[in-house]
PDB file of N, CA and C in Angstrom:
ATOM      1  N   MET A   1      62.530 -61.234 -34.101  1.00 65.00           N
ATOM      2  CA  MET A   1      61.501 -60.741 -33.275  1.00 65.00           C
ATOM      3  C   MET A   1      60.413 -61.824 -33.069  1.00 65.00           C
ATOM      4  N   GLU A   2      60.016 -62.510 -34.123  1.00 77.00           N
ATOM      5  CA  GLU A   2      58.928 -63.466 -34.138  1.00 77.00           C
ATOM      6  C   GLU A   2      59.397 -64.653 -33.184  1.00 77.00           C
ATOM      7  N   VAL A   3      60.624 -65.041 -33.096  1.00 72.00           N
ATOM      8  CA  VAL A   3      61.052 -66.123 -32.301  1.00 72.00           C
ATOM      9  C   VAL A   3      60.978 -65.625 -30.732  1.00 72.00           C
ATOM     10  N   ARG A   4      61.318 -64.532 -30.526  1.00 79.00           N
ATOM     11  CA  ARG A   4      61.225 -64.023 -29.180  1.00 79.00           C
ATOM     12  C   ARG A   4      59.813 -63.856 -28.768  1.00 79.00           C
ATOM     13  N   TRP A   5      58.978 -63.423 -29.594  1.00 77.00           N
ATOM     14  CA  TRP A   5      57.558 -63.410 -29.190  1.00 77.00           C
ATOM     15  C   TRP A   5      56.941 -64.716 -28.908  1.00 77.00           C
ATOM     16  N   MET A   6      57.390 -65.767 -29.753  1.00 75.00           N
ATOM     17  CA  MET A   6      56.942 -67.143 -29.515  1.00 75.00           C
ATOM     18  C   MET A   6      57.459 -67.737 -28.206  1.00 75.00           C
ATOM     19  N   MET A   7      58.735 -67.327 -27.892  1.00 78.00           N
ATOM     20  CA  MET A   7      59.297 -67.801 -26.605  1.00 78.00           C
ATOM     21  C   MET A   7      58.610 -67.098 -25.436  1.00 78.00           C
ATOM     22  N   ASP A   8      58.386 -65.849 -25.551  1.00 80.00           N
ATOM     23  CA  ASP A   8      57.607 -65.184 -24.493  1.00 80.00           C
ATOM     24  C   ASP A   8      56.173 -65.680 -24.261  1.00 80.00           C
ATOM     25  N   LYS A   9      55.603 -66.074 -25.449  1.00 80.00           N
ATOM     26  CA  LYS A   9      54.275 -66.619 -25.387  1.00 80.00           C
ATOM     27  C   LYS A   9      54.267 -67.972 -24.589  1.00 80.00           C
ATOM     28  N   ASN A  10      55.242 -68.845 -24.964  1.00 83.00           N
ATOM     29  CA  ASN A  10      55.456 -70.122 -24.387  1.00 83.00           C
ATOM     30  C   ASN A  10      55.717 -69.952 -22.954  1.00 83.00           C
ATOM     31  N   ASN A  11      56.564 -69.014 -22.554  1.00 85.00           N
ATOM     32  CA  ASN A  11      56.848 -68.843 -21.188  1.00 85.00           C
ATOM     33  C   ASN A  11      55.644 -68.368 -20.421  1.00 85.00           C
ATOM     34  N   ASN A  12      54.889 -67.401 -20.978  1.00 87.00           N
ATOM     35  CA  ASN A  12      53.614 -66.993 -20.453  1.00 87.00           C
ATOM     36  C   ASN A  12      52.578 -68.164 -20.261  1.00 87.00           C
ATOM     37  N   GLN A  13      52.486 -68.987 -21.210  1.00 88.00           N
ATOM     38  CA  GLN A  13      51.588 -70.162 -21.034  1.00 88.00           C
ATOM     39  C   GLN A  13      52.052 -71.047 -19.990  1.00 88.00           C
ATOM     40  N   GLN A  14      53.294 -71.395 -19.923  1.00 89.00           N
ATOM     41  CA  GLN A  14      53.834 -72.182 -18.886  1.00 89.00           C
ATOM     42  C   GLN A  14      53.632 -71.597 -17.487  1.00 89.00           C
ATOM     43  N   GLN A  15      53.804 -70.251 -17.394  1.00 91.00           N
ATOM     44  CA  GLN A  15      53.719 -69.543 -16.160  1.00 91.00           C
ATOM     45  C   GLN A  15      52.211 -69.642 -15.735  1.00 91.00           C
ATOM     46  N   ASN A  16      51.367 -69.476 -16.739  1.00 90.00           N
ATOM     47  CA  ASN A  16      49.888 -69.456 -16.434  1.00 90.00           C
ATOM     48  C   ASN A  16      49.490 -70.907 -15.956  1.00 90.00           C
ATOM     49  N   GLN A  17      50.055 -71.867 -16.610  1.00 91.00           N
ATOM     50  CA  GLN A  17      49.846 -73.326 -16.182  1.00 91.00           C
ATOM     51  C   GLN A  17      50.294 -73.518 -14.748  1.00 91.00           C
ATOM     52  N   ASN A  18      51.439 -73.021 -14.499  1.00 93.00           N
ATOM     53  CA  ASN A  18      51.950 -73.108 -13.100  1.00 93.00           C
ATOM     54  C   ASN A  18      51.111 -72.416 -12.079  1.00 93.00           C
ATOM     55  N   ASN A  19      50.564 -71.316 -12.416  1.00 94.00           N
ATOM     56  CA  ASN A  19      49.736 -70.451 -11.631  1.00 94.00           C
ATOM     57  C   ASN A  19      48.476 -71.264 -11.294  1.00 94.00           C
ATOM     58  N   ARG A  20      47.866 -71.831 -12.374  1.00 94.00           N
ATOM     59  CA  ARG A  20      46.698 -72.609 -12.219  1.00 94.00           C
ATOM     60  C   ARG A  20      46.825 -73.817 -11.317  1.00 94.00           C
ATOM     61  N   GLU A  21      48.026 -74.457 -11.424  1.00 95.00           N
ATOM     62  CA  GLU A  21      48.294 -75.558 -10.584  1.00 95.00           C
ATOM     63  C   GLU A  21      48.463 -75.191  -9.133  1.00 95.00           C
ATOM     64  N   GLU A  22      49.162 -74.084  -8.816  1.00 95.00           N
ATOM     65  CA  GLU A  22      49.402 -73.615  -7.528  1.00 95.00           C
ATOM     66  C   GLU A  22      48.067 -73.148  -6.954  1.00 95.00           C
ATOM     67  N   PHE A  23      47.229 -72.542  -7.737  1.00 95.00           N
ATOM     68  CA  PHE A  23      45.938 -72.040  -7.274  1.00 95.00           C
ATOM     69  C   PHE A  23      45.090 -73.280  -6.950  1.00 95.00           C
ATOM     70  N   ALA A  24      45.071 -74.280  -7.704  1.00 96.00           N
ATOM     71  CA  ALA A  24      44.276 -75.567  -7.462  1.00 96.00           C
ATOM     72  C   ALA A  24      44.901 -76.217  -6.126  1.00 96.00           C
ATOM     73  N   GLU A  25      46.154 -76.242  -5.975  1.00 96.00           N
ATOM     74  CA  GLU A  25      46.689 -76.808  -4.671  1.00 96.00           C
ATOM     75  C   GLU A  25      46.286 -75.987  -3.497  1.00 96.00           C
ATOM     76  N   ASP A  26      46.393 -74.737  -3.615  1.00 96.00           N
ATOM     77  CA  ASP A  26      46.001 -73.767  -2.517  1.00 96.00           C
ATOM     78  C   ASP A  26      44.507 -74.031  -2.209  1.00 96.00           C
ATOM     79  N   LEU A  27      43.745 -74.137  -3.327  1.00 96.00           N
ATOM     80  CA  LEU A  27      42.279 -74.271  -3.133  1.00 96.00           C
ATOM     81  C   LEU A  27      41.992 -75.648  -2.391  1.00 96.00           C
ATOM     82  N   ASN A  28      42.648 -76.731  -2.836  1.00 96.00           N
ATOM     83  CA  ASN A  28      42.488 -78.003  -2.154  1.00 96.00           C
ATOM     84  C   ASN A  28      43.043 -77.959  -0.700  1.00 96.00           C
ATOM     85  N   PHE A  29      44.092 -77.243  -0.380  1.00 96.00           N
ATOM     86  CA  PHE A  29      44.657 -77.149   0.915  1.00 96.00           C
ATOM     87  C   PHE A  29      43.632 -76.438   1.822  1.00 96.00           C
ATOM     88  N   ASN A  30      43.123 -75.317   1.253  1.00 96.00           N
ATOM     89  CA  ASN A  30      42.073 -74.563   2.056  1.00 96.00           C
ATOM     90  C   ASN A  30      40.753 -75.357   2.283  1.00 96.00           C
ATOM     91  N   ARG A  31      40.391 -76.124   1.320  1.00 96.00           N
ATOM     92  CA  ARG A  31      39.223 -76.993   1.432  1.00 96.00           C
ATOM     93  C   ARG A  31      39.427 -78.060   2.492  1.00 96.00           C
ATOM     94  N   GLU A  32      40.680 -78.653   2.504  1.00 96.00           N
ATOM     95  CA  GLU A  32      40.978 -79.631   3.453  1.00 96.00           C
ATOM     96  C   GLU A  32      41.033 -79.001   4.952  1.00 96.00           C
ATOM     97  N   ARG A  33      41.637 -77.885   4.982  1.00 96.00           N
ATOM     98  CA  ARG A  33      41.787 -77.321   6.332  1.00 96.00           C
ATOM     99  C   ARG A  33      40.422 -76.812   6.813  1.00 96.00           C
ATOM    100  N   ILE A  34      39.567 -76.335   6.000  1.00 96.00           N
ATOM    101  CA  ILE A  34      38.261 -76.024   6.398  1.00 96.00           C
ATOM    102  C   ILE A  34      37.404 -77.301   6.863  1.00 96.00           C
ATOM    103  N   GLN A  35      37.746 -78.358   6.110  1.00 97.00           N
ATOM    104  CA  GLN A  35      36.978 -79.638   6.386  1.00 97.00           C
ATOM    105  C   GLN A  35      37.459 -80.191   7.703  1.00 97.00           C
ATOM    106  N   ASN A  36      38.800 -80.051   7.922  1.00 96.00           N
ATOM    107  CA  ASN A  36      39.321 -80.431   9.236  1.00 96.00           C
ATOM    108  C   ASN A  36      38.802 -79.566  10.432  1.00 96.00           C
ATOM    109  N   ASP A  37      38.728 -78.298  10.168  1.00 96.00           N
ATOM    110  CA  ASP A  37      38.235 -77.458  11.198  1.00 96.00           C
ATOM    111  C   ASP A  37      36.684 -77.866  11.543  1.00 96.00           C
ATOM    112  N   ASN A  38      36.002 -78.119  10.474  1.00 96.00           N
ATOM    113  CA  ASN A  38      34.607 -78.584  10.651  1.00 96.00           C
ATOM    114  C   ASN A  38      34.445 -79.864  11.348  1.00 96.00           C
ATOM    115  N   ASN A  39      35.375 -80.778  10.966  1.00 97.00           N
ATOM    116  CA  ASN A  39      35.413 -82.096  11.633  1.00 97.00           C
ATOM    117  C   ASN A  39      35.797 -81.927  13.165  1.00 97.00           C
ATOM    118  N   ARG A  40      36.686 -81.021  13.451  1.00 96.00           N
ATOM    119  CA  ARG A  40      36.941 -80.711  14.841  1.00 96.00           C
ATOM    120  C   ARG A  40      35.792 -80.166  15.593  1.00 96.00           C
ATOM    121  N   GLU A  41      35.045 -79.210  14.977  1.00 96.00           N
ATOM    122  CA  GLU A  41      33.812 -78.662  15.581  1.00 96.00           C
ATOM    123  C   GLU A  41      32.782 -79.676  15.751  1.00 96.00           C
ATOM    124  N   GLU A  42      32.544 -80.468  14.835  1.00 96.00           N
ATOM    125  CA  GLU A  42      31.543 -81.601  14.942  1.00 96.00           C
ATOM    126  C   GLU A  42      31.907 -82.606  16.038  1.00 96.00           C
ATOM    127  N   PHE A  43      33.263 -82.897  16.099  1.00 96.00           N
ATOM    128  CA  PHE A  43      33.679 -83.815  17.126  1.00 96.00           C
ATOM    129  C   PHE A  43      33.583 -83.177  18.477  1.00 96.00           C
ATOM    130  N   ALA A  44      33.778 -81.934  18.633  1.00 96.00           N
ATOM    131  CA  ALA A  44      33.612 -81.169  19.949  1.00 96.00           C
ATOM    132  C   ALA A  44      32.115 -81.191  20.300  1.00 96.00           C
ATOM    133  N   GLU A  45      31.247 -80.927  19.324  1.00 96.00           N
ATOM    134  CA  GLU A  45      29.853 -80.967  19.602  1.00 96.00           C
ATOM    135  C   GLU A  45      29.385 -82.296  19.978  1.00 96.00           C
ATOM    136  N   ASP A  46      29.796 -83.366  19.384  1.00 96.00           N
ATOM    137  CA  ASP A  46      29.443 -84.720  19.595  1.00 96.00           C
ATOM    138  C   ASP A  46      29.913 -85.098  20.989  1.00 96.00           C
ATOM    139  N   LEU A  47      31.205 -84.660  21.359  1.00 96.00           N
ATOM    140  CA  LEU A  47      31.731 -84.832  22.656  1.00 96.00           C
ATOM    141  C   LEU A  47      30.927 -84.191  23.737  1.00 96.00           C
ATOM    142  N   ASN A  48      30.499 -82.991  23.437  1.00 96.00           N
ATOM    143  CA  ASN A  48      29.664 -82.319  24.426  1.00 96.00           C
ATOM    144  C   ASN A  48      28.347 -82.939  24.564  1.00 96.00           C
ATOM    145  N   PHE A  49      27.842 -83.378  23.464  1.00 96.00           N
ATOM    146  CA  PHE A  49      26.418 -83.958  23.499  1.00 96.00           C
ATOM    147  C   PHE A  49      26.618 -85.224  24.253  1.00 96.00           C
ATOM    148  N   ASN A  50      27.640 -86.046  24.022  1.00 96.00           N
ATOM    149  CA  ASN A  50      27.812 -87.299  24.773  1.00 96.00           C
ATOM    150  C   ASN A  50      28.006 -87.138  26.226  1.00 96.00           C
ATOM    151  N   ARG A  51      28.869 -85.984  26.580  1.00 95.00           N
ATOM    152  CA  ARG A  51      29.030 -85.704  27.981  1.00 95.00           C
ATOM    153  C   ARG A  51      27.748 -85.398  28.657  1.00 95.00           C
ATOM    154  N   GLU A  52      26.925 -84.600  28.008  1.00 96.00           N
ATOM    155  CA  GLU A  52      25.666 -84.201  28.555  1.00 96.00           C
ATOM    156  C   GLU A  52      24.719 -85.314  28.687  1.00 96.00           C
ATOM    157  N   ARG A  53      24.705 -86.199  27.699  1.00 95.00           N
ATOM    158  CA  ARG A  53      23.816 -87.404  27.805  1.00 95.00           C
ATOM    159  C   ARG A  53      24.152 -88.280  28.927  1.00 95.00           C
ATOM    160  N   ILE A  54      25.599 -88.535  29.138  1.00 96.00           N
ATOM    161  CA  ILE A  54      26.004 -89.281  30.239  1.00 96.00           C
ATOM    162  C   ILE A  54      25.703 -88.643  31.553  1.00 96.00           C
ATOM    163  N   GLN A  55      25.904 -87.277  31.628  1.00 96.00           N
ATOM    164  CA  GLN A  55      25.523 -86.619  32.865  1.00 96.00           C
ATOM    165  C   GLN A  55      24.060 -86.647  33.049  1.00 96.00           C
ATOM    166  N   ASN A  56      23.204 -86.657  32.085  1.00 96.00           N
ATOM    167  CA  ASN A  56      21.800 -86.788  32.336  1.00 96.00           C
ATOM    168  C   ASN A  56      21.422 -88.187  32.742  1.00 96.00           C
ATOM    169  N   ASP A  57      22.151 -89.238  32.135  1.00 95.00           N
ATOM    170  CA  ASP A  57      21.938 -90.596  32.636  1.00 95.00           C
ATOM    171  C   ASP A  57      22.361 -90.776  34.051  1.00 95.00           C
ATOM    172  N   ASN A  58      23.544 -90.167  34.421  1.00 95.00           N
ATOM    173  CA  ASN A  58      23.931 -90.328  35.805  1.00 95.00           C
ATOM    174  C   ASN A  58      22.926 -89.465  36.834  1.00 95.00           C
ATOM    175  N   ASN A  59      22.445 -88.346  36.314  1.00 96.00           N
ATOM    176  CA  ASN A  59      21.503 -87.681  37.131  1.00 96.00           C
ATOM    177  C   ASN A  59      20.177 -88.493  37.371  1.00 96.00           C
ATOM    178  N   ARG A  60      19.806 -89.215  36.234  1.00 95.00           N
ATOM    179  CA  ARG A  60      18.522 -90.055  36.429  1.00 95.00           C
ATOM    180  C   ARG A  60      18.880 -91.168  37.405  1.00 95.00           C
ATOM    181  N   GLU A  61      20.076 -91.797  37.292  1.00 95.00           N
ATOM    182  CA  GLU A  61      20.345 -92.941  38.139  1.00 95.00           C
ATOM    183  C   GLU A  61      20.383 -92.410  39.694  1.00 95.00           C
ATOM    184  N   GLU A  62      21.055 -91.288  39.819  1.00 96.00           N
ATOM    185  CA  GLU A  62      21.157 -90.718  41.139  1.00 96.00           C
ATOM    186  C   GLU A  62      19.742 -90.403  41.755  1.00 96.00           C
ATOM    187  N   PHE A  63      18.940 -89.763  40.869  1.00 95.00           N
ATOM    188  CA  PHE A  63      17.620 -89.437  41.307  1.00 95.00           C
ATOM    189  C   PHE A  63      16.864 -90.754  41.702  1.00 95.00           C
ATOM    190  N   ALA A  64      16.946 -91.807  40.811  1.00 95.00           N
ATOM    191  CA  ALA A  64      16.273 -93.046  41.096  1.00 95.00           C
ATOM    192  C   ALA A  64      16.839 -93.674  42.465  1.00 95.00           C
ATOM    193  N   GLU A  65      18.142 -93.582  42.677  1.00 95.00           N
ATOM    194  CA  GLU A  65      18.634 -94.052  43.910  1.00 95.00           C
ATOM    195  C   GLU A  65      18.145 -93.240  45.135  1.00 95.00           C
ATOM    196  N   ASP A  66      18.051 -91.940  44.949  1.00 94.00           N
ATOM    197  CA  ASP A  66      17.592 -91.078  46.099  1.00 94.00           C
ATOM    198  C   ASP A  66      16.123 -91.407  46.312  1.00 94.00           C
ATOM    199  N   LEU A  67      15.405 -91.594  45.210  1.00 94.00           N
ATOM    200  CA  LEU A  67      13.864 -91.869  45.356  1.00 94.00           C
ATOM    201  C   LEU A  67      13.669 -93.168  46.049  1.00 94.00           C
ATOM    202  N   ASN A  68      14.477 -94.182  45.761  1.00 95.00           N
ATOM    203  CA  ASN A  68      14.388 -95.526  46.394  1.00 95.00           C
ATOM    204  C   ASN A  68      14.792 -95.447  47.890  1.00 95.00           C
ATOM    205  N   PHE A  69      15.850 -94.620  48.080  1.00 94.00           N
ATOM    206  CA  PHE A  69      16.266 -94.447  49.521  1.00 94.00           C
ATOM    207  C   PHE A  69      15.204 -93.785  50.286  1.00 94.00           C
ATOM    208  N   ASN A  70      14.606 -92.835  49.785  1.00 94.00           N
ATOM    209  CA  ASN A  70      13.549 -92.138  50.520  1.00 94.00           C
ATOM    210  C   ASN A  70      12.342 -93.034  50.675  1.00 94.00           C
ATOM    211  N   ARG A  71      11.978 -93.765  49.693  1.00 93.00           N
ATOM    212  CA  ARG A  71      10.877 -94.706  49.799  1.00 93.00           C
ATOM    213  C   ARG A  71      11.215 -95.737  50.876  1.00 93.00           C
ATOM    214  N   ASN A  72      12.361 -96.263  50.892  1.00 92.00           N
ATOM    215  CA  ASN A  72      12.743 -97.220  51.906  1.00 92.00           C
ATOM    216  C   ASN A  72      12.703 -96.657  53.255  1.00 92.00           C
ATOM    217  N   ARG A  73      13.241 -95.399  53.398  1.00 92.00           N
ATOM    218  CA  ARG A  73      13.231 -94.712  54.691  1.00 92.00           C
ATOM    219  C   ARG A  73      11.773 -94.493  55.225  1.00 92.00           C
ATOM    220  N   ASN A  74      10.952 -94.006  54.277  1.00 91.00           N
ATOM    221  CA  ASN A  74       9.628 -93.737  54.606  1.00 91.00           C
ATOM    222  C   ASN A  74       8.897 -95.106  55.058  1.00 91.00           C
ATOM    223  N   GLN A  75       9.183 -96.194  54.386  1.00 92.00           N
ATOM    224  CA  GLN A  75       8.619 -97.496  54.659  1.00 92.00           C
ATOM    225  C   GLN A  75       9.096 -97.941  56.077  1.00 92.00           C
ATOM    226  N   ASN A  76      10.407 -97.760  56.326  1.00 90.00           N
ATOM    227  CA  ASN A  76      10.920 -98.166  57.603  1.00 90.00           C
ATOM    228  C   ASN A  76      10.263 -97.296  58.703  1.00 90.00           C
ATOM    229  N   ASN A  77      10.094 -96.039  58.446  1.00 89.00           N
ATOM    230  CA  ASN A  77       9.465 -95.188  59.388  1.00 89.00           C
ATOM    231  C   ASN A  77       8.078 -95.661  59.661  1.00 89.00           C
ATOM    232  N   ASN A  78       7.365 -95.924  58.576  1.00 89.00           N
ATOM    233  CA  ASN A  78       5.943 -96.477  58.763  1.00 89.00           C
ATOM    234  C   ASN A  78       5.927 -97.747  59.456  1.00 89.00           C
ATOM    235  N   ASN A  79       6.889 -98.618  59.210  1.00 88.00           N
ATOM    236  CA  ASN A  79       6.924 -99.945  59.865  1.00 88.00           C
ATOM    237  C   ASN A  79       7.122 -99.684  61.440  1.00 88.00           C
ATOM    238  N   ARG A  80       8.044 -98.816  61.784  1.00 86.00           N
ATOM    239  CA  ARG A  80       8.320 -98.459  63.150  1.00 86.00           C
ATOM    240  C   ARG A  80       7.076 -97.989  63.900  1.00 86.00           C
ATOM    241  N   GLU A  81       6.333 -97.117  63.188  1.00 84.00           N
ATOM    242  CA  GLU A  81       5.190 -96.517  63.735  1.00 84.00           C
ATOM    243  C   GLU A  81       4.108 -97.600  63.928  1.00 84.00           C
ATOM    244  N   ASN A  82       4.015 -98.505  63.071  1.00 84.00           N
ATOM    245  CA  ASN A  82       3.005 -99.538  63.230  1.00 84.00           C
ATOM    246  C   ASN A  82       3.352-100.643  64.197  1.00 84.00           C
ATOM    247  N   CYS A  83       4.557-100.645  64.639  1.00 72.00           N
ATOM    248  CA  CYS A  83       4.949-101.653  65.727  1.00 72.00           C
ATOM    249  C   CYS A  83       4.530-101.336  67.014  1.00 72.00           C
TER     250      CYS A  83
END
């Protein structure tokens, strides 16, 4: 009976150790998955930020071009009127 109890105790200890290792692996897997999800979200946010910044830069350039075009047209109209 004593031997069987010792064997059961050893088996339980081994099973507990295996459970702890599996739990640690699952925990690390979940941490990595969450970190990957966070990285994807941050990448998407950065991508959107960069797209918006580029769009804003393009809008400013187009505005400047339109402004220069209008100034030139107004100057040409003024020059025609003065001739």
